[in-house]
Amino acid sequence: MEEIEAVYHQPLLQLVEQAHGVHAQAHPEGEVQLCQLLSIKTGGCPEDCAYCPQSARHETGVEGSGLLQLEEVRAAAGRAKAAGSTRFCMGAAWRQAKPGAEFERVLAMVRAVAELDLEVCCTLGMLTAEQAQQLAAAGLTAYNHNLDTSPEFYGHIISTRTYEDRLRTLAHVRAAGVTVCCGGILGMGESERDRLRLLQTLANLDPPPESVPINALVAVPGTPLAEQPPLEAFAMVRAIATARVLMPASKVRLSAGRLALSPEAQALCFYAGANSIFTGDKLLTTPNPDTDSDRTLLAELGLKPEPAAGPLPQAQRPAPARLEDAWAVELEAMESRRQRRRLRAAQGEDFSSNDYLGLAAAPEIREALARALADGIALGSTGSRLVRGNHAALAAAEAEFAAWQGTEAALLFSSGYAAGVGLLTTLLGRHDVVFSDEHNHASLIDGMRWSGARRVVVRHNDVAALEAALRRETAPRGARRWVVVESLYSMEGDAAPLGAIAEACATAGAELIVDEAHATGLYGPEGAGLAAAAASPALERALAARLHPCGKAIGASGAMVAGSRRLIELLTNRTRSFVFSTAPAPLLGVQIAAAVGLIRREPERRARVHALARALRAALRAQGWAPLGTEDAPIVPVVLGAEERALAAELQLAERGFDVRAIRPPTVAAGAARLRFTVHAGQSEADCARAAAALGTGMLAAAAR
Ligand code: SAM
Ligand code: DTB
Ligand code: SF4
């Protein structure tokens, strides 16, 4: 208890700062889950909860109602979803849920809401173990059952049931595999110690509740607590911050009582770790801020509604007890969404790989590897780079790479993902702000998220939007601002306006990080990439690091980060995906060095790729398609819209001997499913024409016209 007191009684800003730090480590920052409440059975409750307008023992004028009809609930849930809520919570003014027709109707409601892919929560009073299991089987995500206050103060508020009753229901919920939503109310006349005892009790539940609603008393005339003075805003902030520190992984919900909280107080609550609110102008029976004012508040604070998580197995159906069964259910759910992917051997003419220059099988590189093998190169690296794995071939590849890029140094990572996540988690501080192109690769997004920096997503390749965001979004004193972009986008096939982006960064004093995944080897002097091509004083000033995955035009694997000697030394010391990985096999160093040499010596390879890209685009246009992307870029996407169309096109091309892959949501936006063609130096213009014809002569082209 002393520890909790020490957290709670810190100077307010220090407490908020601590909580914010905990929050940033465990949750995507700047996201707030929107939830909608619906009272499915109102008033007339036999319990004597002193705060509650629905108790039959208080004269509150709440109009009672019987249990709503299924269709009313389904319609309300549909409206909630359309308004952006991702969780729907149904409350009934019952002491306990009684078995029978009404409970069956509640189960049907749970099923109906789950079918809408919303998280489903219920609060129905006490439950038996069997009822909890029935709700689980119907698809319930969470059960809300609050402890309300400390065990010591509880008797002052409720006499008709005990703390132990509450804990028993919570245990039934847990045992059924439903997540627990459990919190309390502040401002009922309890002491500060009572508030801390409540938080302590919640945090000591094993595991702690996944969801912790913190309510401020809505003092309803007619209830025994009608005359309670309003809760001090800072008490709410302290309780939220302390809950966040004690229960880092839980959703902390800023629940009832927001009408009495100023926007500034709510802002502090969000900063301290609240990441959910109830929206809509009514809670269960009492008023709540209207949707428009909440929307304005969130926009002002730079917060955005948390996107739907996608159907969790738990949200859909009870999680089977056996792990293998639970995995089977999850795989089936993917199958039913047509999102179950399978590893398969490549077949057909290659119009899908990223081996743009044909180096993955180049004889010159084979020879370099054969020579190294003949010279007795070690096959395994035997340890991490900082221990025994720092093989001369890896260091030589880095030196060759840096010389090519014109940077002081370079560092090899075992994959592009490891490099992206590692670079960003090392460089970005949690107080920093990072401006991220909306089409950045998942490795960059994960790195930005895990860094804890505040992420501002900027419209794809829109320099004016970036400039506006840089003017608008400032960083706290001592923190930095970063811009993270790719130089050629993998699913769009278009190049970034790097010169203008660098100017914007230099003007705003922001640092720039460029991922050259698809441009390395194809553009710029000696194929060094688009950053090298865009060289300018502004780029020189702004560019902090560039990332060069080696599994695309270089035809190998791994990834290099290129930059200053200090940058590379910092990464060598601090980047966890580097420090804690076994070094790549020395042969990878030989392969990358040989490929870089070839790229520098043979400009004709990339010239071929650019010519083929133009040829394929022209051939597709001739068939009536509108390929995306920069004219000479080797990635040639054709948007087909619906997933089914993209899949049918993939199949049709496969039947005709071409390997072209459909790219579907969530990799691209809904309704923007596409085919992603790529071209390779070894192909001919005639090959491109045949591939376009294979798409164009099919029923797809007919349907599109
Ligand atoms: N009958 C069920 C029960 O007690 O669990 C469910 C409904 S009850 C209205 C859900 C929760 O809303 C209560 O546990 C309480 O924490 C909160 N609540 C009720 N009236 C409130 C009020 N006037 N102000 C703040 N929170 C309130
Ligand atoms: C919770 O802790 N707060 C929500 C939800 N759980 C069910 C309910 C608040 C109700 C406020 C009073 C009313 O509107 O009746
Ligand atoms: Fe009934 Fe729940 Fe209100 Fe208590 S809080 S009176 S149990 S509806």
PDB file of C-alpha atoms in Angstrom, residues 475-649:
ATOM      1  CA  ALA A 475       7.387  18.526 -29.773  1.00  0.00           C
ATOM      2  CA  PRO A 476       7.987  19.185 -26.088  1.00  0.00           C
ATOM      3  CA  ARG A 477      11.192  21.085 -25.273  1.00  0.00           C
ATOM      4  CA  GLY A 478      14.219  18.853 -25.648  1.00  0.00           C
ATOM      5  CA  ALA A 479      12.365  16.356 -27.853  1.00  0.00           C
ATOM      6  CA  ARG A 480      12.873  15.941 -31.605  1.00  0.00           C
ATOM      7  CA  ARG A 481      10.669  15.672 -34.643  1.00  0.00           C
ATOM      8  CA  TRP A 482      11.264  13.010 -37.273  1.00  0.00           C
ATOM      9  CA  VAL A 483       9.898  12.365 -40.730  1.00  0.00           C
ATOM     10  CA  VAL A 484       9.873   8.732 -41.849  1.00  0.00           C
ATOM     11  CA  VAL A 485       9.217   7.893 -45.496  1.00  0.00           C
ATOM     12  CA  GLU A 486      10.050   5.274 -48.081  1.00  0.00           C
ATOM     13  CA  SER A 487      11.695   6.371 -51.289  1.00  0.00           C
ATOM     14  CA  LEU A 488       9.709   3.977 -53.533  1.00  0.00           C
ATOM     15  CA  TYR A 489       6.524   2.467 -52.187  1.00  0.00           C
ATOM     16  CA  SER A 490       6.048  -1.253 -52.380  1.00  0.00           C
ATOM     17  CA  MET A 491       2.294  -1.386 -52.997  1.00  0.00           C
ATOM     18  CA  GLU A 492       1.935   1.891 -54.927  1.00  0.00           C
ATOM     19  CA  GLY A 493       5.060   1.727 -57.078  1.00  0.00           C
ATOM     20  CA  ASP A 494       5.516   5.467 -56.774  1.00  0.00           C
ATOM     21  CA  ALA A 495       8.591   7.440 -55.771  1.00  0.00           C
ATOM     22  CA  ALA A 496       8.549   9.930 -52.904  1.00  0.00           C
ATOM     23  CA  PRO A 497       9.289  13.594 -53.694  1.00  0.00           C
ATOM     24  CA  LEU A 498      12.444  13.332 -51.577  1.00  0.00           C
ATOM     25  CA  GLY A 499      13.845  16.728 -52.572  1.00  0.00           C
ATOM     26  CA  ALA A 500      10.736  18.567 -51.418  1.00  0.00           C
ATOM     27  CA  ILE A 501      10.409  16.405 -48.308  1.00  0.00           C
ATOM     28  CA  ALA A 502      14.007  17.199 -47.385  1.00  0.00           C
ATOM     29  CA  GLU A 503      13.305  20.918 -47.873  1.00  0.00           C
ATOM     30  CA  ALA A 504      10.277  20.671 -45.588  1.00  0.00           C
ATOM     31  CA  CYS A 505      12.356  18.879 -42.953  1.00  0.00           C
ATOM     32  CA  ALA A 506      15.235  21.336 -43.194  1.00  0.00           C
ATOM     33  CA  THR A 507      12.860  24.293 -42.874  1.00  0.00           C
ATOM     34  CA  ALA A 508      11.076  22.792 -39.876  1.00  0.00           C
ATOM     35  CA  GLY A 509      14.232  21.485 -38.215  1.00  0.00           C
ATOM     36  CA  ALA A 510      12.984  17.887 -38.426  1.00  0.00           C
ATOM     37  CA  GLU A 511      15.182  14.841 -38.960  1.00  0.00           C
ATOM     38  CA  LEU A 512      14.571  12.574 -41.936  1.00  0.00           C
ATOM     39  CA  ILE A 513      14.777   8.792 -42.172  1.00  0.00           C
ATOM     40  CA  VAL A 514      14.378   7.181 -45.590  1.00  0.00           C
ATOM     41  CA  ASP A 515      13.680   3.518 -46.266  1.00  0.00           C
ATOM     42  CA  GLU A 516      15.162   2.730 -49.672  1.00  0.00           C
ATOM     43  CA  ALA A 517      13.842  -0.844 -49.766  1.00  0.00           C
ATOM     44  CA  HIS A 518      12.626  -0.789 -53.359  1.00  0.00           C
ATOM     45  CA  ALA A 519      14.934   1.905 -54.780  1.00  0.00           C
ATOM     46  CA  THR A 520      18.328   0.572 -53.742  1.00  0.00           C
ATOM     47  CA  GLY A 521      20.195  -0.680 -56.797  1.00  0.00           C
ATOM     48  CA  LEU A 522      17.768   0.901 -59.241  1.00  0.00           C
ATOM     49  CA  TYR A 523      18.131   4.669 -59.055  1.00  0.00           C
ATOM     50  CA  GLY A 524      20.766   7.313 -58.449  1.00  0.00           C
ATOM     51  CA  PRO A 525      24.501   7.404 -59.089  1.00  0.00           C
ATOM     52  CA  GLU A 526      25.788   3.829 -59.431  1.00  0.00           C
ATOM     53  CA  GLY A 527      22.316   2.665 -58.374  1.00  0.00           C
ATOM     54  CA  ALA A 528      22.880   3.893 -54.802  1.00  0.00           C
ATOM     55  CA  GLY A 529      19.215   4.856 -54.412  1.00  0.00           C
ATOM     56  CA  LEU A 530      16.831   7.786 -54.546  1.00  0.00           C
ATOM     57  CA  ALA A 531      18.357   9.607 -51.576  1.00  0.00           C
ATOM     58  CA  ALA A 532      21.681   9.663 -53.380  1.00  0.00           C
ATOM     59  CA  ALA A 533      19.836  10.818 -56.513  1.00  0.00           C
ATOM     60  CA  ALA A 534      18.156  13.679 -54.631  1.00  0.00           C
ATOM     61  CA  ALA A 535      21.389  14.970 -53.055  1.00  0.00           C
ATOM     62  CA  SER A 536      20.980  18.616 -52.000  1.00  0.00           C
ATOM     63  CA  PRO A 537      22.088  20.815 -49.093  1.00  0.00           C
ATOM     64  CA  ALA A 538      18.631  20.336 -47.489  1.00  0.00           C
ATOM     65  CA  LEU A 539      18.884  16.551 -47.735  1.00  0.00           C
ATOM     66  CA  GLU A 540      22.407  16.682 -46.392  1.00  0.00           C
ATOM     67  CA  ARG A 541      21.129  18.641 -43.397  1.00  0.00           C
ATOM     68  CA  ALA A 542      17.987  16.614 -42.738  1.00  0.00           C
ATOM     69  CA  LEU A 543      18.894  13.007 -43.565  1.00  0.00           C
ATOM     70  CA  ALA A 544      19.729  11.198 -40.346  1.00  0.00           C
ATOM     71  CA  ALA A 545      19.718   7.631 -41.630  1.00  0.00           C
ATOM     72  CA  ARG A 546      18.831   5.548 -44.638  1.00  0.00           C
ATOM     73  CA  LEU A 547      17.723   1.999 -44.612  1.00  0.00           C
ATOM     74  CA  HIS A 548      18.618  -0.451 -47.393  1.00  0.00           C
ATOM     75  CA  PRO A 549      17.020  -3.876 -47.170  1.00  0.00           C
ATOM     76  CA  CYS A 550      19.195  -6.273 -49.180  1.00  0.00           C
ATOM     77  CA  GLY A 551      16.524  -8.798 -50.159  1.00  0.00           C
ATOM     78  CA  LYS A 552      15.203  -6.888 -53.163  1.00  0.00           C
ATOM     79  CA  ALA A 553      17.382  -5.568 -56.019  1.00  0.00           C
ATOM     80  CA  ILE A 554      20.517  -6.729 -54.158  1.00  0.00           C
ATOM     81  CA  GLY A 555      19.103 -10.246 -54.422  1.00  0.00           C
ATOM     82  CA  ALA A 556      20.289 -11.419 -50.992  1.00  0.00           C
ATOM     83  CA  SER A 557      18.769 -10.897 -47.521  1.00  0.00           C
ATOM     84  CA  GLY A 558      19.429  -8.778 -44.442  1.00  0.00           C
ATOM     85  CA  ALA A 559      19.477  -4.988 -44.481  1.00  0.00           C
ATOM     86  CA  MET A 560      22.013  -2.198 -44.175  1.00  0.00           C
ATOM     87  CA  VAL A 561      21.609   1.057 -42.311  1.00  0.00           C
ATOM     88  CA  ALA A 562      23.902   3.703 -43.765  1.00  0.00           C
ATOM     89  CA  GLY A 563      24.901   6.964 -42.095  1.00  0.00           C
ATOM     90  CA  SER A 564      27.510   8.669 -39.982  1.00  0.00           C
ATOM     91  CA  ARG A 565      30.124   6.819 -37.970  1.00  0.00           C
ATOM     92  CA  ARG A 566      28.457   7.982 -34.754  1.00  0.00           C
ATOM     93  CA  LEU A 567      25.048   6.744 -35.872  1.00  0.00           C
ATOM     94  CA  ILE A 568      26.464   3.318 -36.647  1.00  0.00           C
ATOM     95  CA  GLU A 569      28.321   3.163 -33.353  1.00  0.00           C
ATOM     96  CA  LEU A 570      25.165   4.108 -31.483  1.00  0.00           C
ATOM     97  CA  LEU A 571      23.191   1.370 -33.244  1.00  0.00           C
ATOM     98  CA  THR A 572      25.970  -1.135 -32.607  1.00  0.00           C
ATOM     99  CA  ASN A 573      25.676  -0.430 -28.898  1.00  0.00           C
ATOM    100  CA  ARG A 574      22.009   0.177 -28.379  1.00  0.00           C
ATOM    101  CA  THR A 575      19.854  -1.514 -30.999  1.00  0.00           C
ATOM    102  CA  ARG A 576      18.357  -4.612 -29.490  1.00  0.00           C
ATOM    103  CA  SER A 577      17.599  -6.360 -32.781  1.00  0.00           C
ATOM    104  CA  PHE A 578      21.319  -6.013 -33.595  1.00  0.00           C
ATOM    105  CA  VAL A 579      22.882  -6.645 -30.195  1.00  0.00           C
ATOM    106  CA  PHE A 580      20.757  -9.680 -29.401  1.00  0.00           C
ATOM    107  CA  SER A 581      20.839 -11.403 -32.805  1.00  0.00           C
ATOM    108  CA  THR A 582      23.346 -13.982 -33.919  1.00  0.00           C
ATOM    109  CA  ALA A 583      25.311 -12.337 -36.711  1.00  0.00           C
ATOM    110  CA  PRO A 584      24.304 -13.332 -40.252  1.00  0.00           C
ATOM    111  CA  ALA A 585      26.400 -16.061 -41.877  1.00  0.00           C
ATOM    112  CA  PRO A 586      29.659 -14.622 -43.269  1.00  0.00           C
ATOM    113  CA  LEU A 587      28.599 -15.715 -46.773  1.00  0.00           C
ATOM    114  CA  LEU A 588      25.877 -13.069 -46.666  1.00  0.00           C
ATOM    115  CA  GLY A 589      28.625 -10.451 -46.450  1.00  0.00           C
ATOM    116  CA  VAL A 590      30.333 -11.965 -49.495  1.00  0.00           C
ATOM    117  CA  GLN A 591      27.044 -12.038 -51.408  1.00  0.00           C
ATOM    118  CA  ILE A 592      26.098  -8.439 -50.627  1.00  0.00           C
ATOM    119  CA  ALA A 593      29.573  -7.126 -51.440  1.00  0.00           C
ATOM    120  CA  ALA A 594      29.561  -8.990 -54.765  1.00  0.00           C
ATOM    121  CA  ALA A 595      26.081  -7.702 -55.627  1.00  0.00           C
ATOM    122  CA  VAL A 596      26.986  -4.114 -54.799  1.00  0.00           C
ATOM    123  CA  GLY A 597      30.071  -4.421 -56.994  1.00  0.00           C
ATOM    124  CA  LEU A 598      27.958  -5.711 -59.863  1.00  0.00           C
ATOM    125  CA  ILE A 599      25.355  -2.969 -59.457  1.00  0.00           C
ATOM    126  CA  ARG A 600      28.049  -0.292 -59.493  1.00  0.00           C
ATOM    127  CA  ARG A 601      29.740  -1.751 -62.566  1.00  0.00           C
ATOM    128  CA  GLU A 602      26.667  -2.614 -64.638  1.00  0.00           C
ATOM    129  CA  PRO A 603      24.262   0.321 -65.076  1.00  0.00           C
ATOM    130  CA  GLU A 604      22.688  -1.517 -68.015  1.00  0.00           C
ATOM    131  CA  ARG A 605      20.866  -3.877 -65.625  1.00  0.00           C
ATOM    132  CA  ARG A 606      18.876  -1.076 -64.037  1.00  0.00           C
ATOM    133  CA  ALA A 607      18.339   0.605 -67.393  1.00  0.00           C
ATOM    134  CA  ARG A 608      16.728  -2.673 -68.562  1.00  0.00           C
ATOM    135  CA  VAL A 609      14.422  -2.711 -65.542  1.00  0.00           C
ATOM    136  CA  HIS A 610      13.278   0.852 -66.209  1.00  0.00           C
ATOM    137  CA  ALA A 611      12.648   0.051 -69.872  1.00  0.00           C
ATOM    138  CA  LEU A 612      10.652  -3.053 -68.947  1.00  0.00           C
ATOM    139  CA  ALA A 613       8.609  -1.122 -66.396  1.00  0.00           C
ATOM    140  CA  ARG A 614       7.651   1.372 -69.071  1.00  0.00           C
ATOM    141  CA  ALA A 615       6.876  -1.433 -71.498  1.00  0.00           C
ATOM    142  CA  LEU A 616       4.630  -3.284 -69.039  1.00  0.00           C
ATOM    143  CA  ARG A 617       2.763  -0.096 -68.153  1.00  0.00           C
ATOM    144  CA  ALA A 618       2.240   0.656 -71.836  1.00  0.00           C
ATOM    145  CA  ALA A 619       1.039  -2.896 -72.532  1.00  0.00           C
ATOM    146  CA  LEU A 620      -1.412  -2.777 -69.621  1.00  0.00           C
ATOM    147  CA  ARG A 621      -2.742   0.563 -70.797  1.00  0.00           C
ATOM    148  CA  ALA A 622      -3.218  -0.877 -74.239  1.00  0.00           C
ATOM    149  CA  GLN A 623      -5.453  -3.533 -72.616  1.00  0.00           C
ATOM    150  CA  GLY A 624      -7.540  -0.824 -70.952  1.00  0.00           C
ATOM    151  CA  TRP A 625      -5.964  -0.845 -67.503  1.00  0.00           C
ATOM    152  CA  ALA A 626      -4.604   2.101 -65.530  1.00  0.00           C
ATOM    153  CA  PRO A 627      -1.462   0.934 -63.749  1.00  0.00           C
ATOM    154  CA  LEU A 628      -0.296   3.000 -60.779  1.00  0.00           C
ATOM    155  CA  GLY A 629       3.155   4.263 -59.956  1.00  0.00           C
ATOM    156  CA  THR A 630       6.139   6.099 -61.343  1.00  0.00           C
ATOM    157  CA  GLU A 631       6.581   5.279 -65.018  1.00  0.00           C
ATOM    158  CA  ASP A 632       9.994   3.576 -64.756  1.00  0.00           C
ATOM    159  CA  ALA A 633       9.416   1.897 -61.366  1.00  0.00           C
ATOM    160  CA  PRO A 634       9.606  -1.916 -61.395  1.00  0.00           C
ATOM    161  CA  ILE A 635       6.483  -2.242 -59.233  1.00  0.00           C
ATOM    162  CA  VAL A 636       3.410  -1.992 -61.440  1.00  0.00           C
ATOM    163  CA  PRO A 637       0.162  -2.199 -59.449  1.00  0.00           C
ATOM    164  CA  VAL A 638      -3.224  -2.551 -61.098  1.00  0.00           C
ATOM    165  CA  VAL A 639      -6.108  -1.739 -58.769  1.00  0.00           C
ATOM    166  CA  LEU A 640      -9.100  -4.044 -59.166  1.00  0.00           C
ATOM    167  CA  GLY A 641     -11.167  -2.929 -56.153  1.00  0.00           C
ATOM    168  CA  ALA A 642     -12.912  -5.864 -54.566  1.00  0.00           C
ATOM    169  CA  GLU A 643     -10.824  -8.658 -53.069  1.00  0.00           C
ATOM    170  CA  GLU A 644     -12.678 -11.260 -55.106  1.00  0.00           C
ATOM    171  CA  ARG A 645     -11.692  -9.570 -58.350  1.00  0.00           C
ATOM    172  CA  ALA A 646      -8.042  -9.412 -57.361  1.00  0.00           C
ATOM    173  CA  LEU A 647      -8.070 -13.084 -56.340  1.00  0.00           C
ATOM    174  CA  ALA A 648      -9.821 -14.125 -59.546  1.00  0.00           C
ATOM    175  CA  ALA A 649      -7.248 -12.198 -61.561  1.00  0.00           C
TER     176      ALA A 649
END
